[in-house]
PDB file of C-alpha atoms in Angstrom:
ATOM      1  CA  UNK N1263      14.919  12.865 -64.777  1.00  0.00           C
ATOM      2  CA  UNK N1264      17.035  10.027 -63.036  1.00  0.00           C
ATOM      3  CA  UNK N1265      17.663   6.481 -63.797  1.00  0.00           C
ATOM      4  CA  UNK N1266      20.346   4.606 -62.241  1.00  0.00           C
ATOM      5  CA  UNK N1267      21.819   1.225 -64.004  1.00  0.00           C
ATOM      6  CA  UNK N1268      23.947  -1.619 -61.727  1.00  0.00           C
ATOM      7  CA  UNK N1269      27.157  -2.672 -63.858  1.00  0.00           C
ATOM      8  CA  UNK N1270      28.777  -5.975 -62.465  1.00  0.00           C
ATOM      9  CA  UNK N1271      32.436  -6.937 -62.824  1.00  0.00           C
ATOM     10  CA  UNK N1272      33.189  -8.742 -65.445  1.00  0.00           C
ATOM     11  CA  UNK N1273      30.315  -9.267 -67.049  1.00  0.00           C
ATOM     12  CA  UNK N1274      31.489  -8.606 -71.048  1.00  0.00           C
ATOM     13  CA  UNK N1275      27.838  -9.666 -72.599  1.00  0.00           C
ATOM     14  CA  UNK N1276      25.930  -7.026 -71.034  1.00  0.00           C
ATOM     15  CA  UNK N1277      28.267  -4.329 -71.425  1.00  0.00           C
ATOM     16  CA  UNK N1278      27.459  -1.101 -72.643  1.00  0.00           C
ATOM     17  CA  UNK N1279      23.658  -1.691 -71.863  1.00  0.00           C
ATOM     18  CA  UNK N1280      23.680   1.313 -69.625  1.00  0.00           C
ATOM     19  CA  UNK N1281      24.798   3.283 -72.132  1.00  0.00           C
ATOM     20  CA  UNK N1282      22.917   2.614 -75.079  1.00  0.00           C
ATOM     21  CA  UNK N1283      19.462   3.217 -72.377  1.00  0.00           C
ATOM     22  CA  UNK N1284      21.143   6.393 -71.477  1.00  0.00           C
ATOM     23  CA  UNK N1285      21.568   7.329 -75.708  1.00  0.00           C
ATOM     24  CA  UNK N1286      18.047   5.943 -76.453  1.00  0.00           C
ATOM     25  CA  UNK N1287      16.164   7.835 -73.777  1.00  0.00           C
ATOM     26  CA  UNK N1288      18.045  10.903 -74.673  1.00  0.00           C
ATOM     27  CA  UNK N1289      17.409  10.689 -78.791  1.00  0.00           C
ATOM     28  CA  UNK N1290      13.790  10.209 -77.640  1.00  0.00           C
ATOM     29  CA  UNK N1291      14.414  13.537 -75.964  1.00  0.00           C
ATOM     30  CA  UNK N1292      16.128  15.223 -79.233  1.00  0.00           C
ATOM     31  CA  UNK N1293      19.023  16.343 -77.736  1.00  0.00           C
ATOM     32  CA  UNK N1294      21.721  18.026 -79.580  1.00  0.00           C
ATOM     33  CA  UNK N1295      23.745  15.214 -82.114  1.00  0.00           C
ATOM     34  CA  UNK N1296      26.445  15.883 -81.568  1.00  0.00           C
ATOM     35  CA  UNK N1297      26.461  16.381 -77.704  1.00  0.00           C
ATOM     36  CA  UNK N1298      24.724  12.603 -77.721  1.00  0.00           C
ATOM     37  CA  UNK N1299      28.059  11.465 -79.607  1.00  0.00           C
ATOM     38  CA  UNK N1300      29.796  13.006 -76.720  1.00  0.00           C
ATOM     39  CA  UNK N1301      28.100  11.318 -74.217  1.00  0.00           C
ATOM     40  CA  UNK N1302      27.636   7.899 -75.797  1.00  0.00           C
ATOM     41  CA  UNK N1303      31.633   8.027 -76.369  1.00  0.00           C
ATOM     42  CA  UNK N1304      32.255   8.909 -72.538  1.00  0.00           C
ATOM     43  CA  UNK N1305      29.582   6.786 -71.425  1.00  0.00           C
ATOM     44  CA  UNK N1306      30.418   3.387 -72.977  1.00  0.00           C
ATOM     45  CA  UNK N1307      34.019   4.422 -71.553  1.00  0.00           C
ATOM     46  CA  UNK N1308      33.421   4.307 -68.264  1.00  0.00           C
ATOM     47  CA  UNK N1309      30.672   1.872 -68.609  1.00  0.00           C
ATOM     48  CA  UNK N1310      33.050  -0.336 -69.746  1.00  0.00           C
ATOM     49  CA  UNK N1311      36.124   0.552 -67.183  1.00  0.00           C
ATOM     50  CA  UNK N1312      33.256  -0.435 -64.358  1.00  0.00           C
ATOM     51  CA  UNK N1313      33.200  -3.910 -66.036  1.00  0.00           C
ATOM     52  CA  UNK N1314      36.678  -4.590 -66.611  1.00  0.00           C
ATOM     53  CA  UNK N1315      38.292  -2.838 -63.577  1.00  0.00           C
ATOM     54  CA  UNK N1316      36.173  -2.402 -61.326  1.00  0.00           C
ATOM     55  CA  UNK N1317      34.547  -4.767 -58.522  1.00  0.00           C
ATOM     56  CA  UNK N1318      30.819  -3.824 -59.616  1.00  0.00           C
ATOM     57  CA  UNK N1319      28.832  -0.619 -59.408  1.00  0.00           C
ATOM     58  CA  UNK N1320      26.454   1.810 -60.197  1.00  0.00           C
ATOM     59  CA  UNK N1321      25.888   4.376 -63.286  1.00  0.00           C
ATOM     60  CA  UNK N1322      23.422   7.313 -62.235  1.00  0.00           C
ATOM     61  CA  UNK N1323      22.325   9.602 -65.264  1.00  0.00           C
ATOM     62  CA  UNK N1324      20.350  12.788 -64.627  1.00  0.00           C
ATOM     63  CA  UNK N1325      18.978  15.347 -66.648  1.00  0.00           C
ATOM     64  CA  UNK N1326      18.244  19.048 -65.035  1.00  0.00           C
ATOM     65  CA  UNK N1327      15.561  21.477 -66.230  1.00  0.00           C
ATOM     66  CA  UNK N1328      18.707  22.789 -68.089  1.00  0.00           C
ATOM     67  CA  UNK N1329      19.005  19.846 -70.385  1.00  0.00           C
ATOM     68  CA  UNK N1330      22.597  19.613 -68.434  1.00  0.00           C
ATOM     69  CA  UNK N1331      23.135  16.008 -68.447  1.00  0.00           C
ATOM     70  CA  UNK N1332      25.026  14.476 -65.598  1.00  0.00           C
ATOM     71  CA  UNK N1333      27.109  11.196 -65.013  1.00  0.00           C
ATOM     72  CA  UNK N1334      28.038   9.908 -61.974  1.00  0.00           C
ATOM     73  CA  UNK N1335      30.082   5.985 -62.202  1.00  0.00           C
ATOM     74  CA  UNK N1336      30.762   4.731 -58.493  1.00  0.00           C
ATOM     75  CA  UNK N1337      32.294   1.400 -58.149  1.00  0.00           C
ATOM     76  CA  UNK N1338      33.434  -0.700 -54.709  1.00  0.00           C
ATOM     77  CA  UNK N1339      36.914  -0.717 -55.736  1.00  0.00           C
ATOM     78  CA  UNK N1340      39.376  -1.680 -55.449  1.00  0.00           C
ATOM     79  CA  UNK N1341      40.137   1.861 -56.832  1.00  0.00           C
ATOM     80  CA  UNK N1342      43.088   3.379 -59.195  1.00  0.00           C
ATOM     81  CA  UNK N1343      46.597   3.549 -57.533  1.00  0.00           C
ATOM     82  CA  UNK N1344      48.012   6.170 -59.289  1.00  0.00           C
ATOM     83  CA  UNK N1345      45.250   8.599 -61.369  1.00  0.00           C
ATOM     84  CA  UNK N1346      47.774  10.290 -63.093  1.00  0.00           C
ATOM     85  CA  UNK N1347      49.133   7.339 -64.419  1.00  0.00           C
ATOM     86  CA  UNK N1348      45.995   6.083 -64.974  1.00  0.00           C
ATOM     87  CA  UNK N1349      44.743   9.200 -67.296  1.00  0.00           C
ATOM     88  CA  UNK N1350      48.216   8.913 -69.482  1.00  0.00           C
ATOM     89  CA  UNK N1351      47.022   8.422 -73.261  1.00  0.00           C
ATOM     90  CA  UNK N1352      47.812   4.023 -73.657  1.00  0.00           C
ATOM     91  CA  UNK N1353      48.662   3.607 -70.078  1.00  0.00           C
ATOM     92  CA  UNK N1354      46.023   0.065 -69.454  1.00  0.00           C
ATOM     93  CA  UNK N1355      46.082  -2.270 -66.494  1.00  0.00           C
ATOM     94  CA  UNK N1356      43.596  -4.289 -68.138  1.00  0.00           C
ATOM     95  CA  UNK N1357      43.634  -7.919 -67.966  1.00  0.00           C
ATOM     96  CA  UNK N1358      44.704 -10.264 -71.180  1.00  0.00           C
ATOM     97  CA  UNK N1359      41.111 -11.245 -71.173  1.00  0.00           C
ATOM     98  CA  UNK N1360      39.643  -7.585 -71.731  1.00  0.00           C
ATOM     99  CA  UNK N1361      42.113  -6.738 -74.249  1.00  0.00           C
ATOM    100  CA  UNK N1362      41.367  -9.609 -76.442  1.00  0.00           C
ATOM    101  CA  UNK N1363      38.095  -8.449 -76.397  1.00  0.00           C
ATOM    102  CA  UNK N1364      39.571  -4.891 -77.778  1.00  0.00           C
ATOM    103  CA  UNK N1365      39.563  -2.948 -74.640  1.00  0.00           C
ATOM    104  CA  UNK N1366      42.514  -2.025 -72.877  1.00  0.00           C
ATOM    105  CA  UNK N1367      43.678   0.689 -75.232  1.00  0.00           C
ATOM    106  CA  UNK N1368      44.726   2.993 -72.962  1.00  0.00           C
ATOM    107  CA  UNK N1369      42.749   5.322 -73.898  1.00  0.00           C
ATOM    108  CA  UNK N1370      39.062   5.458 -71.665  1.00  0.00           C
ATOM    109  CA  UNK N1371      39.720   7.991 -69.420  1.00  0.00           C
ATOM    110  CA  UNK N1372      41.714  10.537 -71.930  1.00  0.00           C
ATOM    111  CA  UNK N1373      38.238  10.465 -74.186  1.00  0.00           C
ATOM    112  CA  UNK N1374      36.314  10.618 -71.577  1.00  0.00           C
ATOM    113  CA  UNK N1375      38.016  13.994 -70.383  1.00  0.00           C
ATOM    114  CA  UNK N1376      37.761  15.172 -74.139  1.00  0.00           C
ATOM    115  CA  UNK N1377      34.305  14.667 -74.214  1.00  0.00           C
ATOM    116  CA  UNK N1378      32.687  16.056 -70.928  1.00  0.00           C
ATOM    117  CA  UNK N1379      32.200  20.151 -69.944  1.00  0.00           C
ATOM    118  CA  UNK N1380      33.523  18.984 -66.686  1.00  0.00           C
ATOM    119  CA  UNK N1381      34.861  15.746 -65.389  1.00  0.00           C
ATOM    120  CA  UNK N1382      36.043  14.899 -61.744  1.00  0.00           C
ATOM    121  CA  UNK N1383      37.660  11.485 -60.343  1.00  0.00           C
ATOM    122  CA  UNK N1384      38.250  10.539 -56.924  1.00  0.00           C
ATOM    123  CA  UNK N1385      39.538   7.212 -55.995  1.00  0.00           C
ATOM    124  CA  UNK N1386      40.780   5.219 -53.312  1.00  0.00           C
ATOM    125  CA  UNK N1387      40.655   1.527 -52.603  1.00  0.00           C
ATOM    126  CA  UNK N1388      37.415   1.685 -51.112  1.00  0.00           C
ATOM    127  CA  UNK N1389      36.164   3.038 -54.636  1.00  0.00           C
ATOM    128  CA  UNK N1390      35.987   5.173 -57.605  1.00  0.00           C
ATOM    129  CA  UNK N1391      34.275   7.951 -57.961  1.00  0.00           C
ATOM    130  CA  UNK N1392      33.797   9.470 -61.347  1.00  0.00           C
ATOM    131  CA  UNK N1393      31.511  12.523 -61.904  1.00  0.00           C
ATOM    132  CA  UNK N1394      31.101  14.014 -65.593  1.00  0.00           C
ATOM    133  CA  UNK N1395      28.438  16.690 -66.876  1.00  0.00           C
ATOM    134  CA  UNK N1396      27.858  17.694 -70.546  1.00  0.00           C
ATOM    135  CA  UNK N1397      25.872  20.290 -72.156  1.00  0.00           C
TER     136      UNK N1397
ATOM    137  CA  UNK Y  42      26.813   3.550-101.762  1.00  0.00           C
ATOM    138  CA  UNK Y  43      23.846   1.691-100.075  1.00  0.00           C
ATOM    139  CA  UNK Y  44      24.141  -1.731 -97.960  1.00  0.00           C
ATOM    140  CA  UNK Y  45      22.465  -3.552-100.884  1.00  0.00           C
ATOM    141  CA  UNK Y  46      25.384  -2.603-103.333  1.00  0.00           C
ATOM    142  CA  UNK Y  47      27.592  -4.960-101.021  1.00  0.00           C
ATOM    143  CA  UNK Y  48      25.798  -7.638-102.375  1.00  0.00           C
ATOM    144  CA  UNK Y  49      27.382  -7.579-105.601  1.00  0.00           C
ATOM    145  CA  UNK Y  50      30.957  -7.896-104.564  1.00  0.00           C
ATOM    146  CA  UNK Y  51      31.484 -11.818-104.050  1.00  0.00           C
ATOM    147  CA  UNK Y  52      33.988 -11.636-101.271  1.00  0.00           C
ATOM    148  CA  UNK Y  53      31.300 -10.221 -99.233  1.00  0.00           C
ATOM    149  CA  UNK Y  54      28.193 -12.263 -97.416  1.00  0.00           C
ATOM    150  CA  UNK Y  55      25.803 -11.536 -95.004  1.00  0.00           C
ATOM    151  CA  UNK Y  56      25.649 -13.315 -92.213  1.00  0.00           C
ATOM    152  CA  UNK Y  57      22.586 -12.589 -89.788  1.00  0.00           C
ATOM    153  CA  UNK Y  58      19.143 -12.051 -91.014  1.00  0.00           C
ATOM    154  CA  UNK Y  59      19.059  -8.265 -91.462  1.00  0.00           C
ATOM    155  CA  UNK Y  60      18.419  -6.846 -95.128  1.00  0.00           C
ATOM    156  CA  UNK Y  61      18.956  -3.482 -94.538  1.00  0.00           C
ATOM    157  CA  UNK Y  62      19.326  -0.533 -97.591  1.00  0.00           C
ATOM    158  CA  UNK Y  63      21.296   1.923 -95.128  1.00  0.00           C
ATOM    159  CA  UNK Y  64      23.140   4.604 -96.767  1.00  0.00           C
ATOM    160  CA  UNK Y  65      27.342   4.070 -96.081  1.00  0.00           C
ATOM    161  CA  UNK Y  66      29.015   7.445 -95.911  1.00  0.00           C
ATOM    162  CA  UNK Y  67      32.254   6.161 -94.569  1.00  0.00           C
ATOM    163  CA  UNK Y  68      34.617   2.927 -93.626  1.00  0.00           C
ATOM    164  CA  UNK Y  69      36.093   2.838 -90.567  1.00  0.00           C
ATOM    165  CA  UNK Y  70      38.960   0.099 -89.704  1.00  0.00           C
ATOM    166  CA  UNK Y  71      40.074  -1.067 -86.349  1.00  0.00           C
ATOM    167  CA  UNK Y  72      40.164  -3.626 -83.451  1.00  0.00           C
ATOM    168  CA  UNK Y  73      40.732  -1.456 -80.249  1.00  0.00           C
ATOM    169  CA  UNK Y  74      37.165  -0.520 -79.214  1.00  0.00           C
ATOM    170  CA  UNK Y  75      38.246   2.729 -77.236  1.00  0.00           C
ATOM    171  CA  UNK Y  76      39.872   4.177 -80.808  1.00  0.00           C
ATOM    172  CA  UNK Y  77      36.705   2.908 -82.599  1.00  0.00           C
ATOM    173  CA  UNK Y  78      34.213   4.570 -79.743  1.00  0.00           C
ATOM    174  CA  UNK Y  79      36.419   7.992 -80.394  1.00  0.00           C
ATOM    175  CA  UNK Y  80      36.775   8.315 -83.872  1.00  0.00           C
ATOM    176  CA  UNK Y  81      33.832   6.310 -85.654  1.00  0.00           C
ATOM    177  CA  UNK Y  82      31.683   8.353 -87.323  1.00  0.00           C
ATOM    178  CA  UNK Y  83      27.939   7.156 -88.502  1.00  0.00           C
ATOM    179  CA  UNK Y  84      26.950   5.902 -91.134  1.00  0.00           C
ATOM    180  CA  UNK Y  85      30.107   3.960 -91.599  1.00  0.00           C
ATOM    181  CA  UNK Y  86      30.945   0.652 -92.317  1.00  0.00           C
ATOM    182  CA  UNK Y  87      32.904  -0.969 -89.617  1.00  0.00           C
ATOM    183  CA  UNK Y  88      35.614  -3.641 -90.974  1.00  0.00           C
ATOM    184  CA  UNK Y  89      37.281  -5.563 -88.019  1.00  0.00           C
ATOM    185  CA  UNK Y  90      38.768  -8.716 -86.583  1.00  0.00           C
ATOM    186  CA  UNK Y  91      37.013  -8.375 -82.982  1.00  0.00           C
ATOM    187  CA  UNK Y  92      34.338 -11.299 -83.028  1.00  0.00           C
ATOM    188  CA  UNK Y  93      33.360 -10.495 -79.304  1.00  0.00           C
ATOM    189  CA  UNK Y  94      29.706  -9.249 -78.827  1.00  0.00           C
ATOM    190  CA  UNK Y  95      31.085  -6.259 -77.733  1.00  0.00           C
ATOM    191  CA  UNK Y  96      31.432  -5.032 -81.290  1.00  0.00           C
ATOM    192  CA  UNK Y  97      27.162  -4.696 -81.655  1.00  0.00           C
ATOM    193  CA  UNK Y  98      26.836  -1.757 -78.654  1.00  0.00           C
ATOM    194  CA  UNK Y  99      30.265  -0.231 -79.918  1.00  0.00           C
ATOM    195  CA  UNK Y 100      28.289  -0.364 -83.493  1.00  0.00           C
ATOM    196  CA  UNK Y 101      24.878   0.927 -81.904  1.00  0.00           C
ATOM    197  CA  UNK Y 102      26.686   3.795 -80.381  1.00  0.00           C
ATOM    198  CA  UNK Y 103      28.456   4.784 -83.158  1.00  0.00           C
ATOM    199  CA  UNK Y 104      25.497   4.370 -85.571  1.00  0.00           C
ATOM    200  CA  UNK Y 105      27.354   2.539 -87.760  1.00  0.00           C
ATOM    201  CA  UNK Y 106      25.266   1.460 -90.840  1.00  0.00           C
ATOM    202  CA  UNK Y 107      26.978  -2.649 -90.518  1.00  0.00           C
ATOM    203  CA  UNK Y 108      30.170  -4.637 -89.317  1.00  0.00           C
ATOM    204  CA  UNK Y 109      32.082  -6.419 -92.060  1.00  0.00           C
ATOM    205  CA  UNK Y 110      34.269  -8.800 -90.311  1.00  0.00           C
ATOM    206  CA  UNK Y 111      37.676  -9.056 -91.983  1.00  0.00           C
ATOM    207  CA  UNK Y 112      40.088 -12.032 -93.295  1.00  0.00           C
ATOM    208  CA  UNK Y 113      37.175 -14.563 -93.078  1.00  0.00           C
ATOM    209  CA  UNK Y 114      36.561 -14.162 -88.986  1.00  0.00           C
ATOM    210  CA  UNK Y 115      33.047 -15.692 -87.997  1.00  0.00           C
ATOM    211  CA  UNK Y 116      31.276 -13.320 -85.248  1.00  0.00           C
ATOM    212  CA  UNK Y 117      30.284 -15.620 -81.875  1.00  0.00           C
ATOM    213  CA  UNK Y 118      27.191 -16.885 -82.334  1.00  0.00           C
ATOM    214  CA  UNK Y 119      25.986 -14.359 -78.804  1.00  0.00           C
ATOM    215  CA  UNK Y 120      26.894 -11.205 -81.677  1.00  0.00           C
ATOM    216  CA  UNK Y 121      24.990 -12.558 -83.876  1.00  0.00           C
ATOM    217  CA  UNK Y 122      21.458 -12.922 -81.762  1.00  0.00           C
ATOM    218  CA  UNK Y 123      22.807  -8.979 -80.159  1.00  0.00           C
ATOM    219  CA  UNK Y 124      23.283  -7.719 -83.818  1.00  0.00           C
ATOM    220  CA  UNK Y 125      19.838  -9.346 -84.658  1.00  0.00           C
ATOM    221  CA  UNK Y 126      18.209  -8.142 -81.870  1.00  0.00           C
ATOM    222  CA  UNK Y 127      19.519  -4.300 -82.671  1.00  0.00           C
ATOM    223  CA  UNK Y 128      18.924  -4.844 -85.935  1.00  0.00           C
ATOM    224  CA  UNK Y 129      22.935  -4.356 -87.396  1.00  0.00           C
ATOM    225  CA  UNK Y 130      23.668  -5.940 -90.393  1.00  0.00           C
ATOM    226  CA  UNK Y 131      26.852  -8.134 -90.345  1.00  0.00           C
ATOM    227  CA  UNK Y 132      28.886  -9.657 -93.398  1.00  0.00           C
ATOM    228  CA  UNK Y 133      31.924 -12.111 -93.364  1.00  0.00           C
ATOM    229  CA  UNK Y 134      34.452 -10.638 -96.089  1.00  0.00           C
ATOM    230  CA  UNK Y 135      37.466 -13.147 -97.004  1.00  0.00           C
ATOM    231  CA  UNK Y 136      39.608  -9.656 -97.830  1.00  0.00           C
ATOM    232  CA  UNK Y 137      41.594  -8.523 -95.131  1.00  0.00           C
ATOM    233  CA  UNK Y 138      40.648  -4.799 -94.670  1.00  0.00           C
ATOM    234  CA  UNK Y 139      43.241  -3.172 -96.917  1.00  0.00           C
ATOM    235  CA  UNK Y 140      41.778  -5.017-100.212  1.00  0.00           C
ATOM    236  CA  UNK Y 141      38.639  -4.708 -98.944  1.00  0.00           C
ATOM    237  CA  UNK Y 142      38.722  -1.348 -99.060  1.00  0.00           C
ATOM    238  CA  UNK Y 143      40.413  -1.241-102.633  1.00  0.00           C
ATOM    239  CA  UNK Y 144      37.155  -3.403-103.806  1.00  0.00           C
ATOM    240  CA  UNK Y 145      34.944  -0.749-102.118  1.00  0.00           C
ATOM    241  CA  UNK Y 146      36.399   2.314-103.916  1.00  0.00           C
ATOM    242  CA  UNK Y 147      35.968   0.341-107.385  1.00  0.00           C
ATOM    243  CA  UNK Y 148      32.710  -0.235-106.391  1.00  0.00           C
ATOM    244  CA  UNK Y 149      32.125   3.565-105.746  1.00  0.00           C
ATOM    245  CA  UNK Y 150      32.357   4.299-102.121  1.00  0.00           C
TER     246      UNK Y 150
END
């Protein structure tokens, strides 16, 4: 199974649509509870970080005849400067806007990381490129 | 405690048109939607300040039972069609969260 969502920048109304497809289809499917938790949280993360950071892209969700569930986020930049930085627990570039929405924390990629079996991140200013499995 | 137990504590009121009996197994408390995604468990009540219709998908993927906004604060009119829609109760408490919570443990939760 694929499905693949587009995610514009800035655009606070509809986010977290992706993710709440990606949780619906895969209740339908009876996955594991507490695996769904895992993904929903890592999801809506980088569903979110797409909106806020990012200057638009794409979420592609796949499911393999192993029910491993895979998550790939790729954006059109303008990409993270330093990743290191960037994955520090409350280290946020967001905006004043985003965080008086509530986002901003700090703390998106860190619980992303702690939710996924495996979780790779390349960036450069041409783009992001964020891969995550779970199972 | 079920949702329609709220109903009997005055300081609480519902605000959208969902009459829901959900069971509430736990409260949690926060603004920054990141701590909320990681640590929210379902079936909770959700008591914040954040008015922004981000708070309905942050809800929806948590499974939260309702949102109880805090200290009076009126969700934007766009969360109230989303919680609608999704079917999330929402009630306007003039408590802040702390004596909210007091008033829920009297009550039983």
């Amino acid at each position: 199974m694929k499905k693949v969502y587009t995610v514009l920048k800035d655009n606070y109304e509809d986010a977290g649509q992706a993710s709440r497809d990606i949780k619906m289809t895969l209740k339908m499917l009876e996955i594991n509870p507490k695996v769904l938790k895992r993904i929903s949280i890592a999801c809506y993360e980088a569903e979110i970080n797409l909106v806020i950071h990012s200057n638009g892209g794409t979420i592609t969700f796949e499911l393999d005849d192993d029910g491993i569930v895979k998550l790939s986020f790729d954006d059109t930049g303008p990409g993270i400067e330093n990743i290191e930085l960037a994955m520090t627990p409350g280290y946020s570039t967001a905006s004043k806007e985003a965080r008086e929405f509530g986002f901003g924390a700090g703390m998106g990629l860190d619980n992303m990381k702690n939710c996924a079996s495996t979780f790779d991140i390349q960036s450069s200013k041409d783009g992001t490129h964020l891969r995550m499995t779970f199972q | 405690m079920k949702l329609s137990e709220l109903q009997s504590i005055n300081e609480i009121r519902l605000v959208n048109t969902i009459k829901d009996d959900k069971d509430i197994q736990d409260v949690y408390i926060g603004d920054l939607l990141s701590f909320v995604m990681a640590n929210g468990k379902e079936e909770s009540i959700w008591l914040t300040v954040q008015r922004h219709i981000n708070v309905i998908a942050v809800a929806e993927l948590n499974d939260f039972s309702a949102i109880i906004f805090v200290e009076n604060v009126e969700p934007d009119e766009e969360t109230l069609l989303k919680a609608n829609e999704l079917h999330i109760p929402l009630f306007v408490s003039s408590l802040d969260a702390f004596a909210l919570c007091k008033r829920l443990y009297q009550e039983g939760l």
